[in-house]
Coordinates of C-alpha atoms in Angstrom, one line a residue:
M30 CA 28.6 -18.8 55.4
T31 CA 30.6 -20.3 52.9
E32 CA 34.6 -20.3 52.8
Q33 CA 36.6 -19.5 49.6
V34 CA 38.9 -21.5 48.9
V35 CA 42.7 -19.8 47.9
L36 CA 45.2 -21.1 45.7
Q37 CA 47.9 -20.9 46.1
P38 CA 50.1 -19.3 42.3
V39 CA 51.5 -22.7 42.0
D40 CA 48.3 -24.6 42.6
Q41 CA 46.2 -22.5 40.1
A42 CA 49.3 -23.2 37.4
H43 CA 48.9 -27.1 38.1
A44 CA 45.7 -27.0 37.6
L45 CA 45.4 -25.0 34.0
V46 CA 47.9 -27.5 32.5
E47 CA 45.4 -30.2 34.3
L48 CA 42.9 -28.2 31.7
A49 CA 44.7 -27.6 29.2
S50 CA 45.7 -31.3 29.0
E51 CA 41.4 -32.0 29.3
K52 CA 40.9 -29.5 26.7
Q53 CA 43.9 -31.3 24.4
A54 CA 45.9 -28.6 24.2
Y55 CA 49.4 -30.2 23.5
D56 CA 53.5 -29.4 23.9
I57 CA 52.1 -27.8 27.8
V58 CA 54.4 -26.6 29.8
L59 CA 54.5 -25.3 33.3
V60 CA 57.9 -23.0 34.0
D61 CA 58.6 -21.6 37.0
V62 CA 60.1 -18.2 36.6
R63 CA 60.4 -16.6 40.1
E64 CA 64.2 -16.5 39.7
A65 CA 64.0 -15.0 36.1
T66 CA 61.5 -12.8 36.4
D67 CA 60.0 -10.1 38.5
F68 CA 56.8 -10.4 36.9
A69 CA 54.7 -12.8 37.1
D70 CA 56.0 -16.5 39.8
Y71 CA 55.0 -19.1 36.4
F72 CA 54.3 -19.2 33.2
V73 CA 51.2 -22.4 32.0
I74 CA 52.3 -22.8 27.9
M75 CA 49.9 -24.3 25.8
T76 CA 49.8 -24.9 22.1
A77 CA 46.7 -24.6 20.0
E78 CA 45.6 -27.0 16.7
S79 CA 43.6 -24.3 15.4
P80 CA 42.1 -20.9 16.2
R81 CA 38.9 -22.6 17.0
Q82 CA 40.0 -24.4 19.6
M83 CA 42.5 -21.1 20.7
R84 CA 39.3 -19.4 22.2
A85 CA 37.8 -22.2 23.4
L86 CA 40.7 -22.7 25.1
I87 CA 40.7 -19.4 26.3
E88 CA 37.4 -19.2 26.9
D89 CA 38.2 -22.5 29.3
V90 CA 41.1 -20.9 31.3
Q91 CA 39.0 -17.8 32.5
D92 CA 35.7 -19.6 33.4
A93 CA 38.3 -21.5 35.5
M94 CA 40.1 -18.4 37.0
R95 CA 36.7 -17.2 37.8
A96 CA 35.1 -19.9 39.1
V97 CA 37.8 -19.6 42.0
D98 CA 37.7 -15.4 42.2
I99 CA 39.7 -14.8 40.1
R100 CA 40.0 -12.2 36.9
A101 CA 42.8 -11.4 34.5
H102 CA 44.2 -8.3 35.1
H103 CA 45.3 -8.1 31.0
M104 CA 44.7 -9.7 27.8
E105 CA 46.7 -9.4 24.6
G106 CA 46.5 -11.1 21.4
T107 CA 43.3 -12.7 20.2
H108 CA 42.2 -16.8 19.2
L109 CA 43.2 -14.9 15.2
S110 CA 46.7 -13.5 16.2
G111 CA 48.4 -17.0 17.0
W112 CA 49.1 -15.5 20.4
V113 CA 46.8 -15.1 23.5
L114 CA 48.2 -13.8 26.9
I115 CA 46.4 -13.9 29.7
D116 CA 47.8 -12.4 32.6
F117 CA 46.0 -13.6 36.0
G118 CA 49.0 -11.2 37.8
D119 CA 51.2 -14.3 39.8
V120 CA 50.1 -17.2 37.0
V121 CA 50.3 -15.9 33.4
V122 CA 48.6 -18.0 30.4
H123 CA 50.5 -18.3 27.0
V124 CA 47.9 -19.7 23.8
L125 CA 50.0 -20.2 20.8
G126 CA 49.3 -21.6 17.3
P127 CA 51.7 -24.3 15.8
E128 CA 54.0 -22.2 14.2
E129 CA 53.4 -19.5 16.4
R130 CA 55.1 -21.5 19.2
E131 CA 57.9 -23.1 17.5
F132 CA 58.8 -19.6 16.3
Y133 CA 58.9 -18.0 19.5
D134 CA 60.0 -20.8 21.4
L135 CA 59.1 -19.0 25.0
E136 CA 60.1 -21.6 27.6
R137 CA 63.8 -20.9 26.0
V138 CA 63.6 -17.0 26.7
W139 CA 64.2 -17.0 29.6
P140 CA 66.7 -19.2 30.7
K141 CA 66.8 -19.3 34.2
A142 CA 63.5 -20.6 34.4
V143 CA 62.8 -23.8 35.7
E144 CA 60.4 -26.2 33.8
M145 CA 58.2 -28.4 36.1
V146 CA 55.9 -30.2 34.5
R147 CA 56.1 -30.8 30.5
L148 CA 52.8 -33.1 28.9
Q149 CA 53.5 -33.1 24.7

């Protein structure tokens, strides 16, 4: 019998930061939002250079989470909209285009949130 490895939300978030970095996303931020929201524990926010890269990042994130038996509860946006939100429950991933990232400045929206990791 194969034992299923269960990743804690913080470990899921760190793994997604690493994946985003490997896949050439930039301005990657991991934010602890446990004190700021009641709908998630962590946000992973990243910027994609183009719609094509955004589509690839979205697929890679979903594949990585499926590999540890975690499915998205909800997804909003498309690679053509400039902002995709993927809700995995405790971890929410935001993939944005450069203009959307600058305009919405998500990591500043929740003042009680704590930035844990930032990769340029």
